[in-house]
mmCIF file of C-alpha atoms in Angstrom:
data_model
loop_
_atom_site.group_PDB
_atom_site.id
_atom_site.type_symbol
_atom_site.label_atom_id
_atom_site.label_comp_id
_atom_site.label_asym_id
_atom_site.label_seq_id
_atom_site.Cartn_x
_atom_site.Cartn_y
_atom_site.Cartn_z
ATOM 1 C CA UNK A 13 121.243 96.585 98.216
ATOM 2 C CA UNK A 14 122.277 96.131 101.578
ATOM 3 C CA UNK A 15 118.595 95.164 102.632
ATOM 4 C CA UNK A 16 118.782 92.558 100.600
ATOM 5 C CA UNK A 17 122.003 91.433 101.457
ATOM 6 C CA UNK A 18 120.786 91.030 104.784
ATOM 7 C CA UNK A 19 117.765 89.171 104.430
ATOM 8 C CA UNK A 20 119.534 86.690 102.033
ATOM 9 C CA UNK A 21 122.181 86.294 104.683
ATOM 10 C CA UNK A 22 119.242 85.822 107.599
ATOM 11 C CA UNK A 23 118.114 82.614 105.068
ATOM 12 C CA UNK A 24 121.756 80.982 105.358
ATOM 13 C CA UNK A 25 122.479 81.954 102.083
ATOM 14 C CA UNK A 26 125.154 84.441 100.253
ATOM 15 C CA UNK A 27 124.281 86.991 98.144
ATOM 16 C CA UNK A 28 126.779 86.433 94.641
ATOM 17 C CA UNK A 29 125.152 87.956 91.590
ATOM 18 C CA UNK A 30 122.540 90.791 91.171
ATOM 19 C CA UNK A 31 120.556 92.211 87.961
ATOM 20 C CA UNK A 32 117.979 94.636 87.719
ATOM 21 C CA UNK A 33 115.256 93.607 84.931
ATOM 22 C CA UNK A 34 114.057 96.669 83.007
ATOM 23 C CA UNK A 35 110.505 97.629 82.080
ATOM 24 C CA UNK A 36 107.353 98.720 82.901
ATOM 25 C CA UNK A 37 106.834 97.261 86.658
ATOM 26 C CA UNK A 38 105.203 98.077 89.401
ATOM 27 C CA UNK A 39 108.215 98.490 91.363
ATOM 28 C CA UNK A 40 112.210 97.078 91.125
ATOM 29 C CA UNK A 41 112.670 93.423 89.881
ATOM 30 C CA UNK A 42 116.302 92.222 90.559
ATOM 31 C CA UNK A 43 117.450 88.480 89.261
ATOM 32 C CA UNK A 44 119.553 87.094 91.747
ATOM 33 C CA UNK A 45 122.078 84.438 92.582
ATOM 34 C CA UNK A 46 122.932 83.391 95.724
ATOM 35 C CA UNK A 47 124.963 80.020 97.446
ATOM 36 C CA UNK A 48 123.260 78.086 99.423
ATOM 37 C CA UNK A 49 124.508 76.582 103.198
ATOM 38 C CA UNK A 50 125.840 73.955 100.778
ATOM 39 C CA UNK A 51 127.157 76.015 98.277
ATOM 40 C CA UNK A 52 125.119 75.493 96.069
ATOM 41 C CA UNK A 53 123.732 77.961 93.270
ATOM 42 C CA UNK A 54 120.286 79.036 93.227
ATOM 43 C CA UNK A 55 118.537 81.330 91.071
ATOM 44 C CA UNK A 56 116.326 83.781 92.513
ATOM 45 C CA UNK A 57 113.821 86.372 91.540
ATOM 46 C CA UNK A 58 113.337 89.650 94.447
ATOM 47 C CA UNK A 59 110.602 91.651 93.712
ATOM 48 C CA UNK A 60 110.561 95.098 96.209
ATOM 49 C CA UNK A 61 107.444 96.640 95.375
ATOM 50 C CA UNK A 62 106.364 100.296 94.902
ATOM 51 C CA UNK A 63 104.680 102.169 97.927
ATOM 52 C CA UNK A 64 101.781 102.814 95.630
ATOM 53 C CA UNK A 65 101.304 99.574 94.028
ATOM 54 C CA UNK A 66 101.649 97.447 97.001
ATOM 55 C CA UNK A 67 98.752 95.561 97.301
ATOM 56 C CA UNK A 68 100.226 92.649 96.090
ATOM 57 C CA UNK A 69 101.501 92.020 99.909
ATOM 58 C CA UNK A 70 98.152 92.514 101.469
ATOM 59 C CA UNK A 71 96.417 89.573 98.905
ATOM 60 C CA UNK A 72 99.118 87.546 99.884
ATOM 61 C CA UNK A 73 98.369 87.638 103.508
ATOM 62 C CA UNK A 74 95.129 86.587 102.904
ATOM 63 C CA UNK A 75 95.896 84.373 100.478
ATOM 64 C CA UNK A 76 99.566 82.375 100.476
ATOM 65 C CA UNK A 77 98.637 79.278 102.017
ATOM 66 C CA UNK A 78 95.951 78.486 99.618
ATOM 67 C CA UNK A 79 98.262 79.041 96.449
ATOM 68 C CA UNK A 80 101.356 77.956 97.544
ATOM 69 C CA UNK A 81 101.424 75.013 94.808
ATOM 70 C CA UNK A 82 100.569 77.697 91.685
ATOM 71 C CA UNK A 83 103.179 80.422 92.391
ATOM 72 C CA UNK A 84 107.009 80.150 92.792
ATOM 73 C CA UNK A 85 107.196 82.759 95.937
ATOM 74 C CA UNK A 86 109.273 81.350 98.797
ATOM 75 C CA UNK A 87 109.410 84.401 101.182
ATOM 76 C CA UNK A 88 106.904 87.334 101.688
ATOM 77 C CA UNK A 89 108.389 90.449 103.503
ATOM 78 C CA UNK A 90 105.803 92.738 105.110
ATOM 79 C CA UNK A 91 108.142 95.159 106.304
ATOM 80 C CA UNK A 92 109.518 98.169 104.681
ATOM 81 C CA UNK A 93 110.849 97.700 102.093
ATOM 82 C CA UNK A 94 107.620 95.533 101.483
ATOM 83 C CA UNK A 95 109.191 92.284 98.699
ATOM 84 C CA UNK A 96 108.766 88.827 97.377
ATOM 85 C CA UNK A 97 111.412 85.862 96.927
ATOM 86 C CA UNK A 98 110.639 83.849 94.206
ATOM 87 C CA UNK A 99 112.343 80.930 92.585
ATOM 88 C CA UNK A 100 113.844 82.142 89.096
ATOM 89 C CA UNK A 101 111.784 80.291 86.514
ATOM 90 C CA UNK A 102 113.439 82.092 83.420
ATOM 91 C CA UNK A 103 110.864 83.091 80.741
ATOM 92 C CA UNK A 104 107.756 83.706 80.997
ATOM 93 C CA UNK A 105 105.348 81.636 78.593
ATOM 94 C CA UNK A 106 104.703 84.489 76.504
ATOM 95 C CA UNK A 107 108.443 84.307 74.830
ATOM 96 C CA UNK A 108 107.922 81.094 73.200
ATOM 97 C CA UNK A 109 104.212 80.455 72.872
ATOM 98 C CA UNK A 110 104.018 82.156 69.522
ATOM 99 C CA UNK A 111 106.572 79.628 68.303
ATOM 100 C CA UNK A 112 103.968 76.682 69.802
ATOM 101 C CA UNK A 113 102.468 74.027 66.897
ATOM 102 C CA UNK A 114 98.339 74.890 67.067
ATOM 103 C CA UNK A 115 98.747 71.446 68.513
ATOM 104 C CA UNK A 116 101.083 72.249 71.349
ATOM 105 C CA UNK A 117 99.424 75.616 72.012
ATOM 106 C CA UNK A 118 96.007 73.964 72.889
ATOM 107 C CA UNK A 119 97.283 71.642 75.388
ATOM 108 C CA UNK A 120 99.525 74.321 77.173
ATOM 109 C CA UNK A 121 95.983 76.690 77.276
ATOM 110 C CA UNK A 122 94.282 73.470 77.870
ATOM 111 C CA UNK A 123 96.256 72.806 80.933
ATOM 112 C CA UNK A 124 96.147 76.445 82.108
ATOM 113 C CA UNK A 125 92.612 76.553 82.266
ATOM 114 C CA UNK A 126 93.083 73.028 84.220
ATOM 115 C CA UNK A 127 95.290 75.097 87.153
ATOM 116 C CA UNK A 128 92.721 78.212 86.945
ATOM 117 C CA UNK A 129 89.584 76.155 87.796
ATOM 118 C CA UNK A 130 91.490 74.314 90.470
ATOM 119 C CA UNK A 131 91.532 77.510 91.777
ATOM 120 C CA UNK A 132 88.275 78.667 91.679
ATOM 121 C CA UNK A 133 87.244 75.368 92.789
ATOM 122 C CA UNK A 134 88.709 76.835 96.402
ATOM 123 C CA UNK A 135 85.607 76.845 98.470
ATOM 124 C CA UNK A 136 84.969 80.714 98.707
ATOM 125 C CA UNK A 137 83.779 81.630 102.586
ATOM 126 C CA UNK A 138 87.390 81.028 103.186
ATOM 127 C CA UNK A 139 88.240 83.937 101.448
ATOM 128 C CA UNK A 140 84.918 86.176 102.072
ATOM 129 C CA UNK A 141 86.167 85.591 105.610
ATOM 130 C CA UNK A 142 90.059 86.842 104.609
ATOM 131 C CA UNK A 143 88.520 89.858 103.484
ATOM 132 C CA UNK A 144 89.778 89.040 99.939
ATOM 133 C CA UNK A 145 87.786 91.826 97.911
ATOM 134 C CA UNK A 146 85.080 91.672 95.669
ATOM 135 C CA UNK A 147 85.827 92.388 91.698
ATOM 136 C CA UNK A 148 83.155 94.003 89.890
ATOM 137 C CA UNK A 149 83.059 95.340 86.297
ATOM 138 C CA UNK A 150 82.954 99.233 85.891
ATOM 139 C CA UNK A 151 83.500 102.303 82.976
ATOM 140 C CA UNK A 152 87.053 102.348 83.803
ATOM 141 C CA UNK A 153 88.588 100.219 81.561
ATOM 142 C CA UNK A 154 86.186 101.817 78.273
ATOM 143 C CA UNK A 155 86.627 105.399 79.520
ATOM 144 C CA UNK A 156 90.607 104.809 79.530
ATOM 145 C CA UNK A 157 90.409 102.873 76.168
ATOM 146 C CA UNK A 158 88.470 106.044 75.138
ATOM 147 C CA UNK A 159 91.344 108.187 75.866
ATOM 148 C CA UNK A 160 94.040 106.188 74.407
ATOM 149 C CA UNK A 161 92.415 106.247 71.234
ATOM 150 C CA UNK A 162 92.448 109.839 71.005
ATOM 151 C CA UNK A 163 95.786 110.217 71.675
ATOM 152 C CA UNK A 164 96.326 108.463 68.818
ATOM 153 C CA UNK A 165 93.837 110.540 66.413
ATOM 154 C CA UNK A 166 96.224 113.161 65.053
ATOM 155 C CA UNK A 167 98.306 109.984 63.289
ATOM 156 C CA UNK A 168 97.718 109.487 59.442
ATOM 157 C CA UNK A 169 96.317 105.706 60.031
ATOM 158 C CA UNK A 170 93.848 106.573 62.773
ATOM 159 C CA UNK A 171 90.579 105.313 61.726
ATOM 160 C CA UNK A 172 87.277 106.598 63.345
ATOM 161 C CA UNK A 173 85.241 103.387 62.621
ATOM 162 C CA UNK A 174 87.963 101.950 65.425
ATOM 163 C CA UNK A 175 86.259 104.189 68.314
ATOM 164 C CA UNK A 176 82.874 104.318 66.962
ATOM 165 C CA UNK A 177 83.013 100.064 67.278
ATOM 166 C CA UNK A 178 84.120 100.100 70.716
ATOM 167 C CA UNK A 179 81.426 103.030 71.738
ATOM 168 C CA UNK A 180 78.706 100.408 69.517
ATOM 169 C CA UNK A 181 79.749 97.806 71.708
ATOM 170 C CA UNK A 182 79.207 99.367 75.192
ATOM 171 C CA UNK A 183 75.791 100.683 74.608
ATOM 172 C CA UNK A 184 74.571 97.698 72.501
ATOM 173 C CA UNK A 185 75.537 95.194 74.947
ATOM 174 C CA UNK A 186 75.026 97.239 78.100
ATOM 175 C CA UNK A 187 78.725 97.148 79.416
ATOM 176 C CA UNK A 188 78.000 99.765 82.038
ATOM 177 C CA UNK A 189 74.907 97.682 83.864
ATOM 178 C CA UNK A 190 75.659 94.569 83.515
ATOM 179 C CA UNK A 191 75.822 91.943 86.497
ATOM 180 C CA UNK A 192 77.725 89.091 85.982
ATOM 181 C CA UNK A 193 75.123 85.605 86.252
ATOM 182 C CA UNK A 194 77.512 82.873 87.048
ATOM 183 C CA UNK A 195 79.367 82.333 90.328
ATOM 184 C CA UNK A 196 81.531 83.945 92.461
ATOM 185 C CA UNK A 197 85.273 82.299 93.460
ATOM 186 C CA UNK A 198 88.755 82.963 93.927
ATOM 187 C CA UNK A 199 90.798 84.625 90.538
ATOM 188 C CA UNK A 200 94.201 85.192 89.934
ATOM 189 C CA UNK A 201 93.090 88.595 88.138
ATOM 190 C CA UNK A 202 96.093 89.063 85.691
ATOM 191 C CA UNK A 203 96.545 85.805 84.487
ATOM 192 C CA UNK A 204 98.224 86.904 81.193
ATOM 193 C CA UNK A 205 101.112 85.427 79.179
ATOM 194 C CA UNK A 206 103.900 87.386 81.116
ATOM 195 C CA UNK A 207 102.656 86.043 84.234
ATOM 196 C CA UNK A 208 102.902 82.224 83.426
ATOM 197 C CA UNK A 209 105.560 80.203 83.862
ATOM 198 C CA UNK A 210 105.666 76.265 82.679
ATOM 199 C CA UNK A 211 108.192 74.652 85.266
ATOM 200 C CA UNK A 212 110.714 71.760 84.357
ATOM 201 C CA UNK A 213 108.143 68.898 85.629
ATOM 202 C CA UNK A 214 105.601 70.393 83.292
ATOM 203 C CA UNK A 215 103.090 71.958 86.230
ATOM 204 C CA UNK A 216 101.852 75.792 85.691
ATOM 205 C CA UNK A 217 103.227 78.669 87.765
ATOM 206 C CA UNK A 218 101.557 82.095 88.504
ATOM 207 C CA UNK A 219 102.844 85.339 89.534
ATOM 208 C CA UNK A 220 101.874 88.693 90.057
ATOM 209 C CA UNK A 221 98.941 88.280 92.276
ATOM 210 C CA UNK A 222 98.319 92.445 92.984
ATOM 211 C CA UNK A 223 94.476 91.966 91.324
ATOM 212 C CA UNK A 224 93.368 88.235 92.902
ATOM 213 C CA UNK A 225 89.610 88.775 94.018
ATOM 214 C CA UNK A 226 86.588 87.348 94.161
ATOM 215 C CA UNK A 227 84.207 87.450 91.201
ATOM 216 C CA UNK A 228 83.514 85.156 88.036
ATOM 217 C CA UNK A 229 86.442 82.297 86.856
ATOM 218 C CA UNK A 230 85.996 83.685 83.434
ATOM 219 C CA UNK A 231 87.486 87.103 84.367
ATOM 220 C CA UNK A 232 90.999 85.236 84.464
ATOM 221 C CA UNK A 233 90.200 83.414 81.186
ATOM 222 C CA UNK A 234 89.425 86.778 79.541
ATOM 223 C CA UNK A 235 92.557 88.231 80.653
ATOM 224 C CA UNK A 236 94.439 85.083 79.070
ATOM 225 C CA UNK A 237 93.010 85.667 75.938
ATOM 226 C CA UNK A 238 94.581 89.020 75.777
ATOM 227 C CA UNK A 239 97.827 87.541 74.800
ATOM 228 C CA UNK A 240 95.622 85.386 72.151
ATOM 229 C CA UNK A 241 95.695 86.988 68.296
ATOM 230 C CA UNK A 242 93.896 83.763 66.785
ATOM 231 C CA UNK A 243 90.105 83.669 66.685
ATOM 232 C CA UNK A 244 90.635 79.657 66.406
ATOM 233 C CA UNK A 245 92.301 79.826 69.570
ATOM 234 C CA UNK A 246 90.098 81.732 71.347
ATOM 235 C CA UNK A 247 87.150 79.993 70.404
ATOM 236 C CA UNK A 248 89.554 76.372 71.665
ATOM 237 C CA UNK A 249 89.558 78.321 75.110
ATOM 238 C CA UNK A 250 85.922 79.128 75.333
ATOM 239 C CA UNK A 251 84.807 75.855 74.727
ATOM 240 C CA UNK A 252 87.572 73.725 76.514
ATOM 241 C CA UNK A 253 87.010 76.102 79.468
ATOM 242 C CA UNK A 254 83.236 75.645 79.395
ATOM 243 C CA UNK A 255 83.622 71.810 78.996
ATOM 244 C CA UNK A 256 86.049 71.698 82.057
ATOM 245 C CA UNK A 257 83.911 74.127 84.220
ATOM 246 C CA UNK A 258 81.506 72.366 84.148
ATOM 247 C CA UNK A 259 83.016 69.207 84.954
ATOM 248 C CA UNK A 260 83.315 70.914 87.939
ATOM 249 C CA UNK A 261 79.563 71.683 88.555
ATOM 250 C CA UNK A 262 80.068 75.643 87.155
ATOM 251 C CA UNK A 263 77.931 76.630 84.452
ATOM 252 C CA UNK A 264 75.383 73.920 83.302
ATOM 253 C CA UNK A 265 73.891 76.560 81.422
ATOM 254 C CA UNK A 266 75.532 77.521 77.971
ATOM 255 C CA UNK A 267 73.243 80.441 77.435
ATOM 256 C CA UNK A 268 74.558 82.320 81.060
ATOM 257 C CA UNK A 269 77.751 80.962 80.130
ATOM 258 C CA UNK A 270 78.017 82.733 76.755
ATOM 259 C CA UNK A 271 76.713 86.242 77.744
ATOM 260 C CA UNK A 272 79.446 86.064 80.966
ATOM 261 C CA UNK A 273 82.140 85.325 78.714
ATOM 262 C CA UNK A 274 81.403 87.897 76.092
ATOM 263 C CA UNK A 275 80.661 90.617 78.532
ATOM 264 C CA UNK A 276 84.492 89.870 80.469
ATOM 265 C CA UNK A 277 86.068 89.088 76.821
ATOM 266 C CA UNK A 278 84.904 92.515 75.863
ATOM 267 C CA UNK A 279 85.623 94.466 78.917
ATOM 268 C CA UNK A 280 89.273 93.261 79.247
ATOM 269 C CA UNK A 281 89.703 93.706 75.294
ATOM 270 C CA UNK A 282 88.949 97.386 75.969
ATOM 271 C CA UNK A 283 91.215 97.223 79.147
ATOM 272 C CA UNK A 284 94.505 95.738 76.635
ATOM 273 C CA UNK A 285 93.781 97.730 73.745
ATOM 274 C CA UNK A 286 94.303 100.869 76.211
ATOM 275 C CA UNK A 287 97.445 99.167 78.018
ATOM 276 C CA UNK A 288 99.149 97.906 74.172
ATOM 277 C CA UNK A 289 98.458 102.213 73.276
ATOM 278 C CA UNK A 290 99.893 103.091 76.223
ATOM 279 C CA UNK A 291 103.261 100.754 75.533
ATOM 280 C CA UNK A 292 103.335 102.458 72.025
ATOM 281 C CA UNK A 293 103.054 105.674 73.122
ATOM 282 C CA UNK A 294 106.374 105.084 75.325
ATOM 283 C CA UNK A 295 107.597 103.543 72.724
ATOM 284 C CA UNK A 296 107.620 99.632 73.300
ATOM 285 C CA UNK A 297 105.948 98.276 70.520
ATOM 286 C CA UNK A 298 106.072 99.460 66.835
ATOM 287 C CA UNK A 299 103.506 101.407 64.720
ATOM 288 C CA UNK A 300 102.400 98.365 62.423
ATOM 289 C CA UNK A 301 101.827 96.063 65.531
ATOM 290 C CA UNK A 302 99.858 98.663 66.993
ATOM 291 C CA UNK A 303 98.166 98.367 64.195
ATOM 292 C CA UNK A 304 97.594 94.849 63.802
ATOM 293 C CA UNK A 305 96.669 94.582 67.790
ATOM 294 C CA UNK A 306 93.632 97.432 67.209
ATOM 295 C CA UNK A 307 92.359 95.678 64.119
ATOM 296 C CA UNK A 308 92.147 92.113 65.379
ATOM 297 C CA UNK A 309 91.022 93.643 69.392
ATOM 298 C CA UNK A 310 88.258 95.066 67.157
ATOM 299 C CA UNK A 311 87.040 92.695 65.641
ATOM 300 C CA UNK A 312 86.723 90.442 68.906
ATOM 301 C CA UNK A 313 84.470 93.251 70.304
ATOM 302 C CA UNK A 314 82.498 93.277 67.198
ATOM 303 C CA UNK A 315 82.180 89.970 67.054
ATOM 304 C CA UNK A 316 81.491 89.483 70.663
ATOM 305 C CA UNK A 317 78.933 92.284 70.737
ATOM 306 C CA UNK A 318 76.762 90.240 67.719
ATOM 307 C CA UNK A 319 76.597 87.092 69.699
ATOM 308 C CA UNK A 320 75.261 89.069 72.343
ATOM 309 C CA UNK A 321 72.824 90.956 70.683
ATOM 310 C CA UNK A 322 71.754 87.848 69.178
ATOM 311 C CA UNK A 323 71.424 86.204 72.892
ATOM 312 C CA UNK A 324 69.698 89.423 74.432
ATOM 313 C CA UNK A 325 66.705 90.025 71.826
#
């Protein structure tokens, strides 16, 4: 506490108020209020991150000046303890989306797609050069979606058909070779609902930047759709998101387009189903939406897996 003290005080500001926000982070999140050298009061998010799960600070440094407009961070630390000062922008979108008109929901994803492809329309040498790494799909996310699953097996509702679709869908569509066709920029990486703010003017916010690489602009939209339990939805994202890419001069062809979206859709579906088990298991979320999350995840993948057979044959 006194750290922080001290490093509000070296901004010309006093430290007044201090919460600590509960739940699973990577690291302590503290909401903050502090007086400014006008007296003013200021809400403020510090963010003091984990020794383990630190990355976060290291993307920054390669990264801050190019994003400064898409994330509320005013102050980076890089000394121990290693934090973030952020401007307090209350809730995250998730909290109220659900309670969106279909109408209102497709211009907010409509407009998040818009601040996404701005940044992947970041010319990407800058950030080869940066050392900004590489993202590249792997087993991890199926093996650990694997291994949730049968930690849930001894539970009366457990239903083998739920395992036996996701190993379908990796072998059918060849999760574990292949390469993605379309091209390579700048991603957020964990663009979900909890990380995306709408600010009073109406512009989109971004935080938690620990997994920004390089690698295909459709690896953030397939993280979005994570928070997404409406097909109709997710099929308004694929197409808007096509429609605006290549507005941009990404993706003139549908067909590369489809099987890179699929093959990311799929991947991070396996990747949430494991994380929404895993906030179960600890007790987060009931039994029946556990339920309902598996059921509709499952049917993406199945239904993702057809329209690639379908392309591949």
């Amino acid at each position: 506490m006194e750290e922080l003290r001290n490093r509000i005080k070296q901004s010309g500001w006093r430290l007044m108020e201090v919460e600590s926000l509960q739940g699973m982070h990577a690291g302590q999140i503290l909401k903050i209020r502090v007086l400014d050298k006008e007296n003013r009061p200021i809400k403020l998010i510090y963010k003091v991150f984990a020794k383990d799960r630190n990355n976060e600070i290291d993307i920054y440094k390669k990264i801050f000046p190019y994003i400064k407009t898409l994330t509320p961070i005013i102050k980076i630390w890089t000394t121990e303890p290693e934090a973030v000062l952020m401007t307090d922008l209350n809730d995250p979108l998730k909290k109220s989306f659900e309670e969106l008109s279909l109408s209102l929901k497709e211009d907010v994803l409509t407009k998040i797609i818009y601040e996404l492809i701005e940044l992947h329309a970041l010319p990407n040498l800058d950030f080869l050069n940066r050392g900004v790494p590489l993202h590249t799909s792997s087993t991890e996310w199926y093996e650990w979606c694997i291994g949730q699953f049968e930690k849930l097996s001894t539970l009366i509702w457990y239903e083998t058909d739920w395992v036996e679709a996701i190993r379908h869908s990796f072998q059918t569509c060849g999760m574990n070779s292949y390469e993605i066709k379309g091209p390579v920029v700048l991603t957020h990486g964990d663009p979900h609902l909890d990380n995306i703010f709408i600010k009073e003017n109406g512009t989109i916010s971004f935080i938690d930047w620990e997994w920004a690489a390089l690698g295909s602009p459709l690896r953030d939209s397939s993280i979005l759709l994570q928070d997404l339990y409406d097909s109709e939805l997710v099929n308004f994202v694929k197409d808007i998101q096509h429609a605006l890419l290549q507005e941009r001069g990404f993706y003139q062809d549908e067909k590369i387009y489809i099987e890179d979206f699929n093959h990311l859709y799929i991947e991070h579906s396996y990747m949430m189903l494991a994380w929404e088990i895993e906030k179960f298991i600890e007790g987060y979320i009931s039994e029946e939406k556990i339920k309902n999350i598996i059921k509709f995840k499952i049917a993406q993948i199945q239904n993702g897996s057809k329209e690639l057979q379908k392309l591949l044959k």
